[in-house]
XYZ file of C-alpha atoms in Angstrom:
350
model
C 11.007 -18.827 11.561
C 9.794 -22.390 11.047
C 6.166 -21.249 11.018
C 6.941 -18.530 8.481
C 8.790 -20.912 6.172
C 5.906 -23.377 6.425
C 3.555 -20.696 5.110
C 1.881 -19.808 8.412
C 3.085 -16.310 9.331
C 0.284 -15.777 11.839
C 1.803 -18.579 13.915
C 5.138 -16.790 13.687
C 3.517 -13.648 15.045
C 1.892 -15.644 17.841
C 5.342 -16.906 18.835
C 6.629 -13.329 18.998
C 3.611 -12.291 21.058
C 4.257 -15.168 23.467
C 7.808 -13.888 23.910
C 6.458 -10.398 24.588
C 4.152 -11.680 27.298
C 7.230 -13.042 29.052
C 9.314 -9.923 28.398
C 7.367 -6.852 27.217
C 10.627 -4.965 26.602
C 11.900 -7.511 24.082
C 12.284 -5.027 21.238
C 13.205 -7.628 18.608
C 10.024 -9.620 19.212
C 7.974 -6.413 19.215
C 9.363 -5.212 15.895
C 9.193 -8.623 14.208
C 5.584 -9.112 15.293
C 4.763 -5.587 14.073
C 6.284 -6.410 10.687
C 4.561 -9.777 10.314
C 1.153 -8.380 11.211
C 1.729 -5.573 8.714
C 2.502 -8.100 5.976
C -0.707 -9.938 6.897
C -2.778 -6.756 6.748
C -3.846 -7.263 10.366
C -4.052 -3.628 11.432
C -6.092 -4.340 14.567
C -3.653 -7.029 15.662
C -0.737 -4.714 14.963
C -2.284 -2.010 17.140
C -3.140 -4.405 19.965
C 0.406 -5.785 19.961
C 1.943 -2.340 20.453
C -0.629 -1.187 23.002
C 0.018 -4.242 25.183
C 3.614 -3.148 25.728
C 3.360 0.662 25.804
C 3.235 0.886 29.600
C 6.350 -1.263 29.911
C 8.238 1.422 27.977
C 6.808 4.449 29.783
C 10.234 5.664 30.878
C 12.388 3.894 28.321
C 14.897 6.262 26.669
C 13.931 4.924 23.247
C 10.170 5.150 23.810
C 9.888 7.501 20.827
C 10.448 4.666 18.380
C 7.649 2.656 19.962
C 5.369 5.690 19.706
C 6.194 5.805 15.998
C 5.018 2.215 15.648
C 1.905 3.045 17.657
C 1.188 6.033 15.419
C 1.250 3.814 12.356
C -1.163 1.308 13.899
C -3.511 4.134 14.902
C -3.500 5.456 11.342
C -4.106 2.023 9.840
C -7.101 1.523 12.141
C -8.574 4.885 11.146
C -7.821 6.828 14.337
C -6.246 9.695 12.424
C -6.196 12.406 15.085
C -4.566 10.116 17.635
C -2.128 8.873 14.995
C -1.018 12.398 14.148
C -0.522 13.213 17.826
C 1.448 10.013 18.529
C 3.603 10.393 15.440
C 4.537 13.997 16.176
C 5.299 13.075 19.786
C 7.476 10.235 18.494
C 9.509 12.732 16.474
C 10.068 14.873 19.573
C 11.540 11.905 21.457
C 13.269 10.355 18.432
C 13.936 12.969 15.723
C 15.507 10.317 13.485
C 12.437 8.040 13.562
C 11.500 7.503 9.930
C 8.638 5.166 10.843
C 6.978 7.765 13.040
C 7.346 10.507 10.441
C 5.984 8.229 7.758
C 2.995 7.369 9.962
C 2.038 11.048 10.079
C 2.543 11.305 6.311
C 0.009 8.489 6.020
C -2.452 10.518 8.089
C -2.157 13.487 5.742
C -2.536 11.233 2.708
C -5.664 9.590 4.101
C -7.250 12.886 5.168
C -6.534 14.795 1.936
C -4.087 17.237 3.471
C -1.161 17.237 1.033
C 0.178 20.645 2.074
C 0.774 19.512 5.652
C 2.243 16.239 4.424
C 4.783 17.902 2.146
C 5.732 20.408 4.846
C 6.190 17.578 7.354
C 8.540 15.616 5.113
C 10.532 18.648 4.009
C 10.942 19.954 7.554
C 12.219 16.665 9.035
C 14.960 15.436 6.673
C 16.895 14.050 9.628
C 14.117 11.553 10.251
C 14.564 9.714 6.986
C 17.407 10.820 4.724
C 19.800 8.543 6.635
C 17.717 5.444 5.896
C 18.488 2.664 3.468
C 15.818 1.965 0.863
C 13.079 3.163 3.212
C 13.972 6.689 2.135
C 12.687 5.789 -1.337
C 9.354 5.011 0.291
C 9.310 8.418 1.984
C 10.013 10.023 -1.393
C 7.108 7.949 -2.741
C 4.845 9.434 -0.089
C 5.989 12.903 -1.062
C 5.237 12.153 -4.715
C 1.713 11.016 -3.782
C 1.158 14.242 -1.889
C 2.298 16.292 -4.883
C -0.015 14.236 -7.084
C -2.890 15.080 -4.746
C -2.085 18.749 -5.359
C -2.262 18.136 -9.098
C 1.504 18.477 -9.504
C 1.893 15.580 -11.896
C 5.237 16.655 -13.346
C 6.705 17.097 -9.868
C 5.628 13.567 -8.947
C 7.256 12.187 -12.086
C 10.421 14.165 -11.408
C 10.654 12.625 -7.938
C 10.241 9.220 -9.549
C 13.291 9.804 -11.752
C 15.544 11.623 -9.310
C 14.745 9.854 -6.043
C 12.343 6.915 -6.089
C 14.185 5.096 -8.900
C 17.545 6.803 -8.559
C 18.891 3.325 -7.775
C 17.461 0.574 -9.969
C 17.039 -1.882 -7.102
C 15.038 -5.101 -7.298
C 13.716 -5.126 -3.728
C 9.989 -5.818 -3.983
C 9.205 -2.798 -1.832
C 11.090 -0.520 -4.200
C 9.401 -2.091 -7.218
C 6.058 -1.595 -5.473
C 6.759 2.100 -4.903
C 7.608 2.515 -8.564
C 4.829 0.512 -10.209
C 2.257 2.053 -7.904
C 3.292 5.613 -8.719
C 3.501 5.028 -12.478
C 0.030 3.481 -12.428
C -1.399 6.464 -10.576
C 0.238 8.818 -13.062
C -1.159 6.919 -16.034
C -4.641 6.917 -14.513
C -4.350 10.712 -14.454
C -3.478 10.710 -18.150
C 0.288 11.147 -17.857
C 2.468 9.434 -20.465
C 5.312 7.813 -18.514
C 7.254 6.758 -21.595
C 9.481 3.698 -21.369
C 9.818 3.745 -17.583
C 7.868 0.507 -17.339
C 10.547 -1.474 -19.164
C 13.129 -1.759 -16.393
C 10.425 -2.566 -13.856
C 9.003 -5.273 -16.104
C 12.452 -6.853 -16.506
C 12.916 -6.938 -12.740
C 9.393 -8.240 -12.206
C 9.859 -11.010 -14.768
C 12.724 -12.319 -12.682
C 10.546 -12.436 -9.578
C 7.301 -14.027 -10.728
C 8.231 -17.269 -8.950
C 9.093 -15.619 -5.635
C 5.806 -16.911 -4.204
C 6.344 -14.704 -1.174
C 3.436 -12.290 -0.686
C 0.452 -11.404 -2.876
C 1.128 -7.710 -2.298
C 4.426 -8.045 -4.169
C 2.937 -10.226 -6.909
C 0.231 -7.729 -7.775
C 2.763 -4.919 -8.049
C 4.883 -7.082 -10.340
C 1.719 -7.665 -12.355
C 1.254 -3.916 -12.814
C 4.634 -3.744 -14.555
C 4.119 -6.907 -16.592
C 0.730 -5.714 -17.807
C 1.945 -2.213 -18.623
C 4.953 -3.485 -20.578
C 3.071 -6.254 -22.384
C 5.091 -9.137 -20.926
C 2.471 -11.737 -21.791
C 4.618 -14.825 -21.148
C 5.531 -13.656 -17.668
C 1.904 -12.860 -16.927
C 0.954 -16.361 -18.035
C 3.639 -17.767 -15.751
C 2.247 -15.887 -12.781
C -1.271 -17.043 -13.633
C -0.101 -20.664 -13.731
C 1.674 -20.347 -10.402
C -1.432 -18.830 -8.861
C -3.585 -21.673 -10.152
C -1.216 -24.223 -8.604
C -0.515 -22.350 -5.368
C -4.197 -21.809 -4.639
C -4.620 -25.585 -4.320
C -2.168 -25.896 -1.428
C -3.428 -25.604 2.169
C -1.070 -23.106 3.832
C -2.107 -19.680 5.090
C -0.398 -17.648 2.376
C -1.893 -19.868 -0.332
C -5.351 -18.914 0.880
C -4.460 -15.307 0.120
C -3.474 -16.325 -3.392
C -6.866 -17.975 -3.792
C -8.707 -14.952 -2.379
C -8.138 -12.196 -3.264
C -5.040 -12.888 -5.364
C -6.507 -14.758 -8.321
C -9.391 -12.358 -8.875
C -7.190 -9.303 -8.416
C -4.644 -10.600 -10.916
C -7.383 -11.382 -13.432
C -8.789 -7.892 -12.927
C -5.453 -6.180 -13.516
C -4.880 -8.177 -16.679
C -8.353 -7.408 -17.981
C -7.906 -3.703 -17.246
C -4.649 -3.580 -19.191
C -6.409 -5.215 -22.157
C -9.347 -2.820 -22.126
C -11.844 -5.443 -20.920
C -13.317 -3.139 -18.345
C -16.450 -5.119 -17.469
C -14.321 -8.144 -16.612
C -11.754 -5.983 -14.836
C -14.377 -4.360 -12.648
C -16.115 -7.648 -11.856
C -12.878 -9.325 -10.804
C -11.500 -6.393 -8.837
C -14.828 -5.865 -7.104
C -14.832 -9.548 -6.166
C -11.326 -9.236 -4.726
C -11.977 -5.968 -2.924
C -13.469 -7.245 0.380
C -10.328 -9.300 1.056
C -7.679 -6.955 -0.323
C -6.484 -5.867 3.120
C -5.187 -9.411 3.659
C -2.507 -8.955 0.983
C -0.720 -6.672 3.440
C 0.708 -3.230 2.996
C -0.966 -0.021 4.071
C -4.193 1.658 3.011
C -2.133 4.134 0.994
C -0.254 1.361 -0.778
C -3.360 -0.677 -1.592
C -5.144 2.440 -2.829
C -3.639 1.928 -6.277
C -5.922 -1.092 -6.630
C -8.884 0.948 -5.397
C -8.169 3.504 -8.106
C -7.939 0.874 -10.827
C -11.201 -0.677 -9.609
C -12.975 2.677 -9.720
C -11.637 3.576 -13.152
C -12.506 0.129 -14.512
C -16.071 0.589 -13.298
C -16.307 4.058 -14.810
C -15.060 2.813 -18.158
C -17.493 -0.100 -17.966
C -20.395 2.252 -17.263
C -21.109 0.698 -13.856
C -22.082 4.029 -12.361
C -24.024 2.964 -9.269
C -21.501 0.301 -8.277
C -18.626 2.747 -8.711
C -20.388 5.285 -6.523
C -20.681 2.672 -3.774
C -16.936 1.987 -3.966
C -16.121 5.699 -3.946
C -18.402 6.286 -0.967
C -16.752 3.455 0.951
C -13.276 4.729 0.080
C -14.242 8.224 1.256
C -15.738 6.913 4.495
C -12.472 5.148 5.314
C -10.690 8.475 4.816
C -12.609 10.296 7.550
C -15.075 11.547 4.946
C -12.363 13.565 3.185
C -12.236 13.698 -0.606
C -8.799 13.837 -2.165
C -8.193 15.065 -5.715
C -8.762 11.573 -7.094
C -12.151 11.273 -5.382
C -13.253 14.742 -6.479
C -12.413 13.998 -10.106
C -14.113 10.595 -10.085
C -17.272 11.886 -8.429
C -17.335 14.500 -11.190
C -16.902 11.738 -13.770
C -19.859 9.907 -12.228
C -22.073 12.948 -12.571
C -20.971 13.395 -16.162
C -21.685 9.735 -16.922
C -25.191 10.110 -15.512
C -25.859 13.248 -17.547
C -24.789 11.807 -20.870
C -27.430 9.016 -21.081
C -30.113 11.493 -20.038
C -29.340 13.853 -22.910
């Protein structure tokens, strides 16, 4: 706890790992380390942590929950087939394991298989409908899968009836909401005044100074709703925080500052600047934490900024890299943006 409060969460994780070396069946240390490494975007470390203790739980009656954690780490390290297998096995042993189910949903998102993802979620309500606000995140996954099928109105309906049924101010719930609205707008959907309540909540949290992942999702709402003063406040905090030496401050410096500048520029129609800043931030974006699926909203903004700026070759490189990380599968977003690239190349030639 002291290491975390001092701004060095990796040291906090190391303390949990030291406890696990002494007692591999210390479930609290295992789960806390898993969570910290997730917040740090350290997918390889997260996987290694779980795999070090799997054998110690070979006959544990609650092994299914550990398999769910393992499935998520496999997915985040790109081992999609193994992740699907581990996640489905987790659900056999622990039918109420929301984390395991959600790991498999991630697999289907990353491999452009929305039909299987929707079927999975709908056929295992007992795995997640008992959860606290994590159930909103599962609904978010379902909305993404519907969006990948082109069912824009269905995704928006889930936003209203499930994802924001409770107007909570937990940063994870705000992140679900701002991320989905951004995706919908990038597909040309008018989301009306839905940004307003998110912007009000985000304004109240610009000084949280907790994790860059949360900040950038607040920024999506502030930019969309035109809350210029709050945006300026976040910019000022970033400028000051980046000068301090702790581990989390380094993430503010890179990629936080460039990513924030890119989001602001995109919202103002300055697409060259948006693309330059987001492209600069991109190599370090995993360090803000969250999952590939969650950070993909920033990938989409980067790609669309580049398209609008006419940076065709650079956008193609980003799209190719995004596709490679998804087992070579093209989701609906990728298909449409590759088509936009071809159209952009034809127009100058005519």
